[in-house]
Structure formats: structure tokens, C-alpha cells
XYZ file of C-alpha atoms in Angstrom:
730
model
C 14.786 -13.687 -26.358
C 17.352 -10.972 -26.939
C 20.439 -10.763 -24.748
C 22.102 -7.385 -24.329
C 25.827 -6.897 -23.889
C 27.596 -4.347 -21.744
C 24.675 -4.219 -19.366
C 25.112 -3.667 -15.600
C 25.056 -6.781 -13.421
C 21.437 -6.382 -12.338
C 20.133 -6.233 -15.900
C 22.363 -9.040 -17.052
C 20.873 -11.198 -14.352
C 17.275 -10.227 -15.036
C 17.276 -10.432 -18.839
C 13.914 -9.879 -20.497
C 10.464 -10.820 -19.220
C 8.835 -14.061 -20.274
C 5.578 -12.101 -20.553
C 5.472 -8.420 -21.415
C 3.149 -7.665 -18.532
C 5.040 -9.538 -15.809
C 7.702 -7.763 -13.785
C 8.318 -4.410 -12.134
C 11.210 -2.678 -13.876
C 13.632 -0.237 -12.310
C 13.512 2.939 -14.422
C 17.303 3.025 -14.700
C 17.178 -0.252 -16.635
C 14.579 0.744 -19.230
C 17.220 1.564 -21.832
C 18.130 -2.124 -21.926
C 14.548 -3.113 -22.881
C 13.693 -0.043 -24.944
C 13.301 -2.091 -28.115
C 10.864 -4.472 -26.465
C 8.858 -1.600 -24.990
C 8.599 0.060 -28.384
C 7.695 -3.199 -30.072
C 4.864 -3.517 -27.548
C 3.567 -0.060 -28.509
C 5.597 2.568 -26.659
C 6.020 5.733 -28.754
C 8.572 7.288 -26.409
C 12.224 6.612 -25.696
C 13.548 5.277 -22.409
C 15.033 8.754 -21.868
C 11.528 10.248 -22.162
C 10.425 8.040 -19.267
C 13.444 8.357 -17.008
C 16.117 11.022 -17.355
C 18.419 12.807 -14.936
C 19.403 15.409 -17.504
C 16.012 16.744 -18.593
C 12.330 16.617 -17.813
C 10.831 13.141 -18.117
C 7.807 11.151 -17.009
C 9.459 10.318 -13.686
C 9.231 13.994 -12.737
C 5.455 13.707 -12.625
C 5.384 10.607 -10.394
C 4.875 11.195 -6.674
C 5.244 9.029 -3.595
C 2.088 10.184 -1.801
C 2.404 10.056 1.979
C 4.057 6.829 3.003
C 2.363 4.201 0.900
C 0.555 5.397 -2.238
C 1.419 6.920 -5.584
C 0.149 10.164 -7.115
C 0.939 12.054 -10.294
C 1.183 15.664 -11.419
C -1.686 16.599 -13.750
C -1.684 20.396 -13.443
C 0.763 23.228 -14.084
C 0.264 24.556 -10.544
C 1.283 21.388 -8.731
C -2.121 19.694 -8.945
C -1.788 15.968 -8.243
C -4.167 13.054 -8.665
C -4.359 9.976 -6.444
C -6.945 7.496 -5.209
C -9.876 8.355 -2.980
C -8.709 5.632 -0.615
C -5.209 7.160 -0.535
C -6.661 10.524 0.427
C -9.259 8.924 2.689
C -7.604 9.862 5.984
C -7.191 13.474 4.935
C -10.791 13.709 3.739
C -12.002 12.102 6.965
C -9.931 14.487 9.094
C -11.703 17.405 7.407
C -15.155 15.910 8.009
C -17.623 16.384 10.833
C -21.233 15.342 11.290
C -22.222 18.941 10.480
C -19.870 19.268 7.485
C -19.440 15.741 6.193
C -16.965 16.118 3.341
C -16.442 12.376 3.250
C -20.120 11.797 2.529
C -20.856 14.883 0.451
C -17.555 15.361 -1.330
C -15.374 18.451 -1.404
C -14.274 20.782 -4.198
C -12.240 23.891 -3.427
C -13.589 26.773 -5.523
C -10.162 28.408 -5.496
C -6.702 27.901 -4.029
C -7.662 29.822 -0.895
C -10.208 27.116 -0.015
C -7.762 24.220 -0.318
C -7.258 22.398 2.970
C -3.930 21.689 4.681
C -3.021 18.217 5.909
C -0.404 18.143 8.675
C 2.135 15.376 8.156
C 1.143 14.626 4.553
C 4.068 14.693 2.112
C 4.768 14.349 -1.607
C 8.119 12.942 -2.748
C 9.753 12.998 -6.180
C 12.655 10.815 -7.282
C 15.562 12.915 -8.554
C 17.728 9.989 -9.616
C 18.590 6.348 -8.949
C 22.072 4.885 -9.304
C 23.444 1.365 -9.019
C 26.129 1.472 -6.307
C 26.537 -2.285 -5.935
C 30.192 -2.083 -6.959
C 30.842 0.242 -4.003
C 29.077 -2.019 -1.510
C 29.265 -5.705 -2.421
C 33.086 -6.100 -2.638
C 33.352 -4.886 0.960
C 30.940 -7.478 2.358
C 32.246 -10.745 3.766
C 29.767 -13.580 3.056
C 30.590 -15.047 6.476
C 29.558 -11.953 8.459
C 26.310 -11.870 10.421
C 23.309 -9.956 9.109
C 23.727 -7.344 11.848
C 27.399 -6.863 10.960
C 26.476 -6.687 7.294
C 23.941 -3.948 7.988
C 26.537 -1.982 9.942
C 29.058 -2.229 7.120
C 26.455 -1.275 4.504
C 25.416 1.706 6.626
C 29.039 2.806 6.978
C 29.701 2.446 3.258
C 26.471 4.261 2.416
C 27.280 7.401 4.421
C 29.824 8.877 1.993
C 27.689 7.844 -0.986
C 24.687 9.691 0.456
C 26.821 12.699 1.398
C 28.228 12.975 -2.125
C 24.723 12.877 -3.582
C 23.145 15.467 -1.286
C 25.875 17.836 -0.142
C 24.988 21.404 -1.009
C 21.401 20.490 -1.936
C 18.045 20.189 -0.192
C 17.680 16.628 -1.447
C 17.544 13.483 0.638
C 19.141 10.177 -0.262
C 19.244 6.574 0.856
C 21.024 3.417 -0.252
C 18.525 0.575 -0.572
C 19.134 -3.179 -0.943
C 17.457 -5.089 -3.769
C 16.903 -8.818 -4.141
C 17.812 -9.696 -0.561
C 20.977 -7.597 -0.786
C 22.340 -8.983 -4.038
C 22.496 -5.383 -5.302
C 22.286 -1.846 -3.881
C 20.886 1.377 -5.298
C 21.279 5.004 -4.308
C 17.951 6.852 -4.442
C 17.972 10.659 -4.320
C 14.638 12.340 -3.609
C 12.905 15.643 -2.945
C 10.066 15.779 -0.388
C 7.430 18.504 -0.160
C 5.687 18.951 3.194
C 2.773 21.240 2.295
C 0.139 19.157 0.491
C -3.440 20.432 0.434
C -6.768 18.802 -0.358
C -8.322 20.209 -3.544
C -11.183 17.910 -4.403
C -12.845 14.563 -3.769
C -16.134 13.083 -4.945
C -18.695 11.880 -2.404
C -17.931 8.474 -0.924
C -20.949 7.130 -2.804
C -18.908 7.771 -5.977
C -15.325 7.422 -4.721
C -16.078 4.260 -2.749
C -19.086 3.026 -4.703
C -19.502 -0.689 -4.106
C -17.711 -0.628 -0.742
C -16.414 -3.914 0.620
C -18.727 -5.918 -1.623
C -16.973 -4.735 -4.780
C -13.496 -4.340 -3.259
C -10.948 -6.476 -5.208
C -13.695 -7.400 -7.678
C -14.419 -6.941 -11.379
C -16.580 -5.520 -12.895
C -16.017 -2.307 -10.962
C -17.841 1.025 -11.056
C -16.243 3.456 -8.623
C -14.253 6.648 -9.154
C -11.469 5.979 -6.660
C -9.934 9.442 -7.065
C -9.032 12.564 -5.119
C -7.095 15.725 -5.917
C -4.401 17.465 -3.904
C -1.943 20.288 -4.567
C 1.714 20.566 -3.686
C 2.837 23.885 -2.239
C 6.455 25.099 -2.103
C 8.402 28.067 -0.853
C 8.799 31.104 -3.138
C 11.964 29.448 -4.509
C 9.926 26.370 -5.584
C 11.734 24.254 -2.995
C 10.177 22.268 -0.129
C 9.028 24.325 2.835
C 7.066 23.772 6.019
C 3.321 24.483 5.670
C 2.801 28.233 5.576
C 0.555 30.952 4.176
C 3.644 32.253 2.398
C 3.934 29.098 0.278
C 2.892 29.073 -3.365
C 1.740 26.301 -5.713
C 4.635 24.134 -6.838
C 5.821 24.554 -10.407
C 6.399 20.996 -11.669
C 9.092 19.742 -14.002
C 6.615 17.590 -15.934
C 2.839 17.450 -16.229
C 1.070 14.340 -17.513
C -1.317 15.092 -20.380
C -4.857 13.793 -19.848
C -5.971 11.687 -22.808
C -9.436 12.553 -24.079
C -9.282 9.381 -26.148
C -8.894 7.286 -23.014
C -7.879 3.619 -22.961
C -8.188 1.602 -26.168
C -8.645 -2.159 -25.979
C -5.570 -4.069 -27.088
C -3.280 -1.039 -27.043
C -0.084 -0.566 -25.066
C -0.356 0.547 -21.454
C 2.164 1.088 -18.686
C 2.078 1.977 -15.025
C 4.644 4.095 -13.213
C 4.615 4.156 -9.424
C 5.854 2.861 -6.091
C 4.772 -0.795 -5.662
C 5.180 -1.792 -2.037
C 6.082 -5.434 -1.665
C 6.169 -8.599 -3.727
C 7.474 -12.007 -2.660
C 8.153 -13.744 -5.935
C 11.054 -15.842 -4.643
C 9.467 -17.300 -1.496
C 10.239 -20.930 -0.771
C 7.620 -23.627 -0.238
C 8.209 -23.340 3.513
C 7.168 -19.683 3.453
C 4.224 -20.272 1.109
C 3.017 -23.059 3.378
C 2.962 -20.657 6.339
C 1.121 -17.967 4.381
C -1.428 -20.341 2.868
C -2.082 -22.707 5.740
C -1.523 -20.569 8.835
C -1.016 -16.811 8.485
C -3.759 -15.883 6.019
C -6.501 -18.070 7.582
C -5.655 -16.818 11.078
C -5.569 -13.132 10.098
C -8.769 -13.452 8.074
C -10.497 -15.044 11.060
C -9.397 -12.179 13.334
C -10.476 -9.445 10.934
C -13.769 -11.103 10.082
C -14.672 -10.939 13.767
C -13.664 -7.259 14.028
C -15.491 -6.245 10.879
C -18.735 -7.887 11.940
C -18.742 -5.622 14.991
C -17.526 -2.440 13.285
C -19.717 -2.726 10.188
C -22.832 -3.148 12.298
C -21.862 -0.148 14.448
C -21.179 2.050 11.405
C -24.659 1.344 10.093
C -26.171 2.502 13.371
C -25.309 6.217 13.185
C -23.526 8.849 11.115
C -21.299 9.714 14.054
C -20.054 6.150 14.398
C -19.680 5.890 10.624
C -17.304 8.859 10.612
C -15.468 7.676 13.713
C -14.742 4.288 12.192
C -14.630 4.947 8.433
C -10.835 5.132 8.211
C -10.302 2.321 10.729
C -12.731 0.016 8.945
C -11.064 0.668 5.596
C -7.672 -0.174 7.078
C -8.948 -3.482 8.425
C -11.101 -4.595 5.496
C -8.727 -4.038 2.587
C -6.101 -6.619 3.586
C -8.830 -8.927 4.931
C -10.453 -9.356 1.533
C -7.091 -9.459 -0.228
C -5.935 -12.380 1.948
C -9.135 -14.292 1.193
C -8.495 -13.935 -2.527
C -4.804 -14.693 -2.107
C -5.552 -18.050 -0.497
C -7.959 -18.920 -3.251
C -5.528 -17.919 -6.002
C -2.567 -19.784 -4.516
C -4.682 -22.917 -4.260
C -5.993 -22.590 -7.803
C -2.458 -22.168 -9.164
C -1.179 -25.043 -7.015
C 1.592 -22.703 -5.904
C 2.818 -24.801 -3.000
C 3.401 -27.835 -5.212
C 5.032 -25.641 -7.866
C 7.439 -24.199 -5.320
C 8.426 -27.691 -4.200
C 9.035 -28.707 -7.819
C 11.197 -25.606 -8.334
C 13.226 -26.453 -5.258
C 13.862 -29.992 -6.443
C 14.929 -28.619 -9.824
C 17.253 -26.163 -8.086
C 18.953 -28.984 -6.177
C 19.290 -31.035 -9.369
C 20.883 -28.093 -11.225
C 23.240 -27.377 -8.340
C 24.322 -31.005 -8.273
C 24.807 -31.077 -12.047
C 26.836 -27.859 -11.949
C 29.007 -29.074 -9.100
C 27.783 -26.262 -6.853
C 28.032 -28.029 -3.513
C 27.823 -24.610 -1.832
C 24.194 -24.345 -2.950
C 23.063 -27.784 -1.804
C 22.777 -26.700 1.819
C 20.731 -23.548 1.351
C 17.263 -25.156 1.105
C 17.796 -27.448 4.126
C 18.915 -24.333 6.034
C 15.758 -22.515 5.034
C 13.546 -25.469 5.945
C 15.096 -25.669 9.416
C 14.906 -21.906 9.921
C 11.216 -21.825 9.001
C 10.405 -24.689 11.352
C 11.821 -22.581 14.194
C 10.422 -19.325 12.821
C 6.739 -20.221 12.444
C 5.767 -20.078 16.161
C 7.376 -16.640 16.439
C 5.819 -15.483 13.168
C 2.437 -16.670 14.454
C 2.879 -14.801 17.729
C 4.010 -11.680 15.870
C 1.075 -11.756 13.438
C -1.354 -12.195 16.315
C 0.261 -9.310 18.184
C -0.143 -7.049 15.158
C -3.773 -8.062 14.679
C -4.624 -7.589 18.351
C -2.556 -4.509 19.209
C -2.822 -2.526 15.964
C -6.044 -3.714 14.310
C -7.950 -4.907 17.364
C -9.296 -2.975 20.391
C -7.969 0.571 20.199
C -7.601 0.922 23.944
C -4.553 -1.371 23.960
C -2.365 0.918 21.856
C -3.923 4.027 23.414
C -2.953 2.889 26.914
C 0.477 1.880 25.656
C 1.053 5.482 24.604
C 1.002 6.468 28.301
C 3.581 3.937 29.456
C 6.468 6.433 29.426
C 4.503 8.957 31.475
C 3.115 6.414 33.944
C 6.216 4.328 34.488
C 8.925 6.971 34.116
C 7.260 9.980 35.757
C 10.040 10.305 38.352
C 12.744 10.595 35.689
C 10.639 13.009 33.651
C 10.059 15.132 36.730
C 13.780 15.222 37.508
C 14.444 16.352 33.942
C 11.760 19.029 34.109
C 9.773 17.322 31.339
C 6.869 15.853 33.283
C 4.360 18.678 32.744
C 5.071 18.896 29.017
C 4.699 15.136 28.565
C 1.480 15.118 30.586
C -0.005 17.974 28.552
C 0.989 16.302 25.290
C -0.595 12.984 26.231
C -3.827 14.599 27.421
C -4.054 16.669 24.227
C -3.645 13.471 22.207
C -6.322 11.879 24.387
C -8.811 14.613 23.446
C -8.352 13.788 19.761
C -8.504 10.060 20.482
C -11.825 10.174 22.336
C -13.459 12.180 19.536
C -13.222 9.063 17.356
C -13.656 6.420 20.037
C -16.744 4.429 20.951
C -16.190 2.409 24.094
C -19.003 -0.049 23.398
C -17.743 -0.808 19.894
C -14.215 -1.236 21.214
C -15.423 -3.563 23.945
C -17.318 -5.735 21.479
C -14.245 -5.954 19.238
C -12.164 -7.120 22.222
C -14.731 -9.784 23.086
C -14.907 -10.999 19.499
C -11.133 -11.298 19.090
C -10.086 -12.882 22.358
C -11.306 -16.456 21.690
C -9.561 -16.447 18.288
C -6.389 -14.994 19.750
C -6.272 -17.615 22.501
C -6.899 -20.429 20.027
C -3.913 -19.534 17.850
C -1.278 -18.046 20.157
C 1.579 -20.519 20.838
C 1.409 -21.497 24.515
C 5.104 -20.813 25.103
C 4.746 -17.295 23.712
C 1.405 -16.325 25.261
C 1.294 -13.059 27.286
C 0.858 -13.292 31.029
C -2.569 -11.595 31.146
C -4.154 -14.806 29.859
C -3.415 -16.430 33.218
C -5.692 -13.965 35.020
C -8.436 -14.692 32.530
C -8.156 -18.423 33.243
C -7.695 -18.266 36.998
C -9.792 -15.356 38.208
C -12.489 -15.429 35.518
C -12.453 -19.152 34.665
C -11.946 -18.317 30.991
C -15.108 -16.187 30.791
C -13.977 -13.658 28.174
C -17.078 -11.475 28.280
C -17.006 -11.046 32.053
C -13.276 -10.348 31.998
C -13.563 -7.702 29.262
C -16.555 -6.041 30.958
C -14.556 -5.759 34.174
C -11.517 -4.320 32.379
C -13.509 -1.562 30.705
C -15.585 -0.775 33.802
C -12.528 -0.284 36.017
C -10.134 1.402 33.594
C -9.424 5.118 33.296
C -8.359 4.635 29.669
C -11.885 4.002 28.373
C -13.405 7.284 29.544
C -12.114 10.823 28.883
C -13.427 12.254 32.157
C -11.942 9.448 34.260
C -8.595 9.806 32.521
C -8.409 13.561 33.110
C -9.397 13.043 36.735
C -6.626 10.460 37.140
C -4.078 13.026 35.969
C -5.608 15.961 37.822
C -3.192 15.609 40.749
C 0.324 14.901 39.470
C 1.420 12.934 42.530
C 3.505 9.785 42.683
C 0.503 7.966 44.144
C -1.602 8.948 41.124
C 0.904 7.436 38.724
C 1.205 4.337 40.901
C -2.555 3.920 40.722
C -2.520 4.276 36.920
C 0.227 1.676 36.712
C -2.238 -0.762 38.302
C -5.071 0.175 35.946
C -6.380 -3.159 34.587
C -6.354 -2.197 30.903
C -2.962 -0.530 31.254
C -1.648 -3.775 32.712
C -3.138 -5.841 29.879
C -1.650 -3.445 27.354
C 1.752 -3.635 29.045
C 1.487 -7.412 29.142
C 0.826 -7.808 25.413
C 3.412 -5.217 24.336
C 6.092 -6.361 26.769
C 5.547 -9.985 25.861
C 6.057 -9.163 22.204
C 9.098 -6.964 22.785
C 10.840 -9.369 25.159
C 9.658 -12.853 24.229
C 8.718 -12.692 20.546
C 10.560 -9.978 18.679
C 14.169 -10.826 19.645
C 14.021 -14.409 18.386
C 11.770 -13.436 15.486
C 14.505 -10.996 14.427
C 17.253 -13.609 14.765
C 15.341 -16.128 12.671
C 14.303 -13.492 10.109
C 17.960 -12.610 9.633
C 18.866 -16.257 9.149
C 16.165 -16.533 6.511
C 17.265 -13.273 4.847
C 20.861 -14.460 4.515
C 19.837 -17.858 3.175
C 17.386 -16.282 0.730
C 20.161 -14.067 -0.619
C 22.184 -17.181 -1.428
C 19.134 -19.007 -2.803
C 18.135 -16.195 -5.188
C 21.724 -15.597 -6.302
C 22.075 -19.342 -6.839
C 19.004 -19.383 -9.080
C 20.471 -16.551 -11.137
C 23.739 -18.436 -11.522
C 22.091 -21.735 -12.433
C 19.365 -20.356 -14.743
C 20.919 -17.590 -16.852
C 18.036 -17.690 -19.328
C 15.271 -17.196 -16.775
C 13.626 -13.873 -15.941
C 14.754 -12.344 -12.655
C 13.438 -8.944 -11.624
C 13.890 -7.556 -8.092
C 10.938 -7.806 -5.745
C 9.039 -4.564 -5.215
C 10.253 -2.588 -2.205
C 8.410 0.762 -2.450
C 10.883 2.100 -5.009
C 9.960 3.584 -8.373
C 9.051 0.899 -10.937
C 7.470 0.588 -14.372
C 5.313 -2.302 -15.567
C 3.877 -2.646 -19.038
C 1.262 -4.630 -20.917
C -1.947 -3.628 -22.622
C -5.582 -2.722 -22.055
C -7.404 -6.035 -21.983
C -9.949 -8.190 -20.221
C -9.471 -11.761 -19.052
C -10.979 -15.227 -18.745
C -9.820 -16.198 -15.258
C -11.984 -19.298 -14.802
C -13.913 -21.780 -16.876
C -16.993 -20.131 -18.311
C -16.023 -16.657 -17.038
C -15.057 -13.859 -19.437
C -14.370 -10.341 -18.169
C -14.705 -7.477 -20.635
C -12.144 -4.702 -20.141
C -14.567 -1.764 -19.724
C -17.457 -0.689 -17.517
C -19.760 2.299 -17.941
C -22.130 4.498 -16.003
C -24.930 2.176 -17.115
C -23.412 -0.418 -14.774
C -23.390 2.052 -11.896
C -27.110 2.566 -12.307
C -27.714 -1.171 -12.574
C -26.066 -1.614 -9.175
C -27.729 1.459 -7.652
C -29.739 0.720 -4.488
C -31.343 3.849 -2.943
C -30.220 4.349 0.656
C -27.795 1.425 0.614
C -24.532 1.965 2.489
C -22.474 0.669 -0.455
C -24.565 1.164 -3.594
C -26.376 4.454 -3.138
C -25.729 7.183 -5.748
C -25.902 10.992 -5.383
C -28.914 12.571 -7.045
C -26.745 14.824 -9.210
C -25.082 11.815 -10.823
C -28.508 10.291 -11.466
C -29.684 13.524 -13.087
C -26.633 13.720 -15.361
C -27.122 10.079 -16.296
C -30.791 10.484 -17.145
C -30.016 13.562 -19.262
C -27.049 11.770 -20.878
C -25.173 14.978 -20.109
C -21.660 13.602 -20.463
C -20.091 16.464 -22.373
C -17.034 15.503 -24.414
C -16.341 12.492 -22.194
C -19.174 10.247 -23.339
C -18.776 7.389 -25.814
C -21.565 5.713 -27.782
C -24.306 7.174 -25.626
C -22.785 6.252 -22.279
C -19.870 7.232 -20.037
C -16.755 5.076 -19.502
C -16.087 4.403 -15.806
C -13.397 1.744 -15.248
C -11.145 -0.602 -17.221
C -8.650 -3.423 -16.718
C -5.150 -3.857 -18.087
C -2.504 -6.556 -17.839
C -0.052 -4.588 -15.700
C 1.801 -6.133 -12.781
C 0.806 -4.177 -9.670
C 0.690 -4.487 -5.917
C 0.000 -2.340 -2.855
C 1.666 1.050 -3.261
C 0.582 1.163 -6.897
C -2.658 2.642 -5.605
C -2.969 6.036 -7.256
C -0.418 5.239 -9.969
C -0.971 6.679 -13.432
C -1.804 4.273 -16.232
C -0.308 5.724 -19.415
C -0.614 5.018 -23.106
C 2.299 4.715 -25.500
C 2.516 8.493 -25.857
C 2.895 9.028 -22.107
C -0.644 10.387 -21.708
C -2.753 9.488 -18.698
C -5.543 7.112 -19.651
C -6.488 5.942 -16.167
C -5.832 5.828 -12.460
C -4.855 2.468 -10.960
C -6.664 1.522 -7.758
C -7.035 -2.236 -7.387
C -6.531 -5.741 -8.718
C -9.181 -8.246 -9.664
C -10.167 -10.953 -7.170
C -8.336 -13.542 -9.273
C -5.119 -11.447 -9.086
C -4.655 -11.152 -5.338
C -2.050 -13.932 -5.231
C 0.176 -12.026 -7.685
C 2.527 -10.788 -4.951
C 3.669 -14.403 -4.664
C 2.770 -15.883 -8.057
C 1.839 -13.860 -11.110
C -0.392 -15.504 -13.701
C -0.401 -13.529 -16.966
C -3.719 -15.039 -18.050
C -5.571 -14.138 -14.865
C -3.895 -11.098 -13.344
C -5.454 -7.733 -14.141
C -5.200 -4.329 -12.509
C -8.305 -2.157 -12.219
C -8.310 1.535 -13.138
C -10.619 4.542 -13.214
C -11.032 5.721 -16.800
C -9.560 9.214 -17.275
C -12.792 10.291 -18.978
C -14.808 9.529 -15.831
C -12.288 11.525 -13.781
C -12.591 14.521 -16.108
C -16.391 14.192 -16.214
C -16.599 14.307 -12.411
C -14.342 17.351 -12.186
C -16.040 19.172 -15.050
C -19.684 18.148 -15.332
C -20.426 16.775 -11.857
C -18.480 19.182 -9.638
C -18.321 22.165 -11.983
C -14.659 22.624 -11.019
C -13.759 23.790 -14.512
C -10.988 26.014 -13.158
C -9.000 22.825 -12.529
C -9.227 21.868 -16.194
C -7.505 25.150 -17.052
C -4.345 23.822 -15.355
C -4.331 20.562 -17.265
C -3.023 19.489 -20.640
C -5.943 17.812 -22.384
C -4.587 15.617 -25.142
C -7.051 15.174 -28.018
C -7.566 11.808 -29.599
C -5.079 11.239 -32.404
C -6.380 11.886 -35.889
C -7.222 8.769 -37.899
C -4.627 7.619 -40.397
C -5.426 8.881 -43.930
C -6.645 6.296 -46.374
C -3.962 5.568 -48.948
C -4.977 3.923 -52.180
C -2.427 1.417 -53.414
C -2.202 0.085 -56.962
C -3.509 -3.403 -57.430
C -1.049 -6.088 -58.445
C -2.439 -8.448 -60.983
């Protein structure tokens, strides 16, 4: 293992990875591992990947919306991301009469591209380690709240220096529990339009059955375009805007991925928890994941059945179902993976080793940190349980709870709004939002979800932190959940558009008083108020205690184990991971090959099935073997796996070869990899990608959108090395 000198503190602490494909590297630190990257197969320099002085790969990497990655693949601001990242936008542009989600969408020209209010695309301009301007000013004895205030105060001039006189935005972000701080300067575009998406039968082929699984056969892709003002700077959506002229465009490799060759992923991974203690892992494994899976299983049984009943319900609930099911299946796999890797026992062994090292090094200051964390978690778990249940019930459970909560300001503060002259505007705004809400609302589905979740919620919620509405259920309805829910929905104005409009028809004080007594409004207020007043305050206090202790624990590990790999947990900032294109053998007797083809799609094809149906055009192209220049050995590549460390947020990230050419589009991890946010296993963990050749085939041969290819840089396969005859040595 090579050790570099004159390296900033963060690099010096993190050293080099034990495995080439473990870790999520800050792009500013790539120079320190350039030799290792190139030894692994990189043909570029670190400056080619990340530069603040010239165009580099980073200038093609996009934070798409709030939680996905995209990349620039066209000279006119064309960007590529996952189908599931563009799912909401595609759904918003779909109706029963014009079902773009089901049938796909391909704009024939720029004039047909569809706007998406609120959707943004953000580029990173630069990142800079500012730890030396922050850390010396922080007193270790100060509270977490005081620390945040000081960091915020110190960050203001740093941000101002970075953005003054520009249209850029900047933020100072903590890394590794606040053991370091980075300035991140960015540029956000607000006019992002839908260009193309395959039918769901292609983009979501395999549905929930195949989600998180390998082998995989779906083209999880969609295309958007960034628009800018005439000066190529961000502008509000407008007809006057023009396609953005990018600083870098990723070439599309016609060779595609090659087994055993170097691969890297560049994107915005959301969250990893590599340094969790055994106390935290115990909560995740034994309480949080089982409880959340139980809640979502109940919801999905109701929603999935309803979506199969009609096209209208399918469209109403497509986005909601996807939001519920993705984490649900991930948590199931996470539990399995953590058990298989014996993670809880490993964490306990690591903690004992930490205490032994601290004792040996005479670091008495570190001997108290684990007991502090153990005590904090013992107090924290009831509040964490109550918080997780609140999230599952209020945000992923019956929609009416959060819908009614949206009216609480209008209903409870109407007198103040009236005095301020804002009552009519607030009323009109809420009713307009209600019109949109009821277009995608099915009261019977919502009611069944409520009935399915309530017994599970009651079973798990800590008695001392239970909301007051449960008392009415026990006293007035003798615990009969179904009767109680039926009565709520029958009497409430918030479950019927006509009743709600009638309730607001006469803006009198008595009308608002009546709404304040609405049974579902009262239940909503009960669950939200209980969380805000009884759960969140102490949850915050205990979370801050844990945060401060974790900062000491992680820093202590760095001090005591200078030869160990330490990379900062993902936090939605730009990162690079590297490895190679390869399969895996995750379990005894199981061997996963790294590639799938269109033959596998047709093997899974079930006519009329909600998850495994295939459009007739794809069948026709398959039967004719009409793959154009994208076919290989008589078939068409579809997906592949590589040993790159990924997590949520890496969805839509480009997978690149050693020349910086796009070989695939990341969209998932294998079932055996879902524990990798907490424990990464280099033998098991694989990310799943759409092969670039399948993407190009769908754009070109399937959709006939050849005008999009004209914007791209299509990189031909490299010529074979010439045969050189060498003299024989005798």
C-alpha cells in the first residue's frame, strides 16, 4: 500500500482502498490515487476527470432533480438518466387517453419536448476543502446546536467569496460527521424538458419481481434536455430559452462494456453508513427494517391489486407504488445481507478492538465514547421507532392524512389570514391543489390502505409516544379498526372533492370551526402534532448526542488505525468509484455472468402480464434480428454488472470505461448487494447497468429518433493491436 506525502488531511486519513472497487472518492482527491486508477486501467489523468481550469468529465455529470444523477450525452444539452428517475415527469405527462407512461414518448423535434415545472439540473463547478477555516474555530465542548451556528457563521464569508459576482450557488458541507468541511460551488438550471422514454414494458420490464435482482433485462432509461437563457446561463422556463451548450459531452462507446476491463461511476450517491456502531446496526436489523417492511407489505398488497383493476388506477398509483416498493424490497435484501455477513457480530468485534487499541495507546479520552453511544441508543430507539412509524403512516400510508394536514394553516389560522388580507388567496391555493390531488386519488384504495396499516402501527408504536387518536379507537370503537376507518371516511370532507368545495363555499368562521372538527382532520392533526411535540424534539436531542459521539468515534478510529481505509460516507455529493466489469458468485452454487441479452427478455416475456409483457415492435425487431450496429454475436446486449460501489442517488449515473466513454447507465444493485450501505462485500456487491448499446438501439432502431444520434459523439471500438512478430530466442 502506497502512502502519499504532502496530501491534505482528509486524504492522509483515508489512504488507499483495500479493494479497488470499495469506496466513494471525492473528485478533488483523485490526484492522490491517480497511479492506482491508471494501474487499474484508467487511460485518463485525474485532471481529465476533475478540473476547475478546463473542461473535464465532471462537467458532464448532473444532479437530476433532488435525488438522481444524469449525464450530458448531446451537444445541445441532451441528458440521459434512468426511467425511474424520470418516472414522475413521464407520469405527469400521461393520461388514460394519451398514456405516455405505457406507450413511451419520443419528441420528433425540440418543439415537441415537454416542460417539467420544478425539475432542475445541477452541475458542480468546483469543490474545495475548507476544513482549516472551520475546524480550528470549533470548541469540542460546545453543543451540536452551537456548533451548527458557528459553522453557519464561518461558512457565510466562504460562500460569499465563492459566489459574489456570479450566478453560482454554494454551500459548505460537513463530511465524516463533521471531521472535515468542503465548499461546493454549483450551477442549477431550471428548465429541463422531457425528450424521450421507452414504454414502461421496456423501461420497467420485470417490475417489482426483478427489482434489485440479477439477471436483469430492462432499459431503465429516459432522455431530457437542459434549456438555458440566450447567454447559456440558468433561466426560468420560457419559450425564449435555448438548448444548453455543455462544457463536456460524454462519448457513447459502440464497443460497450468488456468483461474484466476497468470501469468507473461518477455521480451523486445519497447515503452510506459504513461507520455505524453495533447499537445502530441492531436497531436497523432487528427493529427498523422488519417494521417498515411489514408496513409497506400491507400497503403494497392493497395498491398492487388496485392497479391491476383498471388503467385509471394504474396511472393514479404508478408513481406512489414505485416510491413505496423500491425501499421495501431493498430493506428485505438488506436484512438478509447483514445476517449473511454476520455484520452485528463483526461490529461488536470492531468495537472491542477499538477499546483495546485505545487502552494500548493511552487514549483514555476514547474509552468513554462507545459507552456513551450505547446509552444514547438505548434512549433513542423508542423515539426512532415512533419517528419511523410516523414517516410510514403519514408519508407512505393513507394519502388523506398528509392532504388534510395541508389545510391546517387555513382551518386553524383563518382569522389571522383574514386580518392580513391573505385568506382568499390561501383558500384559492388550497382548493386548486385539491383539484390536482383528487385527480390521482381513489378513496376506496386509500381506505383499504388505512385499514391494512393500523393494526401494524398499533402493534409497534411505543405506548408513551402513541398519538391521542388511538384512545378514541379503543374507547368508542372498542378497537374495531375497520368500523373506525369506515366512519372517518364517511364523515370527512377531505375524502370527497365535492364535499370539500361545499365546506369552503361560505368562508365563515363557523365553516372553519366545523372543518376543525372534521374526523379525518382531527386524526391528521393528532398524528402530526404528536410527532412534532412528543417525538421530534427528543429525537433531535438524542440524534445530536449520537452525532457528536460518532464524530469522536470515527476520528478515534482514524487516529488508532493509520493504515486502514477511511473514506467519507456518501452524502449526495459528487463521488467516483472504480472497479471493473465482472460477474459474481454471491452464494454457494450460484454464479452470475456479467451480461444479459435480448434473448433473456424474450425468455421472460409473458403476453399481457403487468410486469413481463413486451411491446410488439420489440418482438418484431427481435424476430428479424434487426439490431443494426448494436448487435453482438447474433443477439443484442441489454444489461451488465460491474464491481462499483454504489447506493441510492447513483441511479442514472454514467458507467465509463478507461477512456471516459459511456458504456452503461447505472440503475440498481443486485439483491446480494443491498446491505452495502452498511457493509460492503467486494465478492458479492455488484451494481447493475443498462448496456449503452441497448440504449442506442432503442433510440435508433426502436424509436426511430435518429435525430438524437446526430447530437452525440459515437466512439467506435478501438482498433485491435497489430500483431508484432518477435525473434525467437534459442
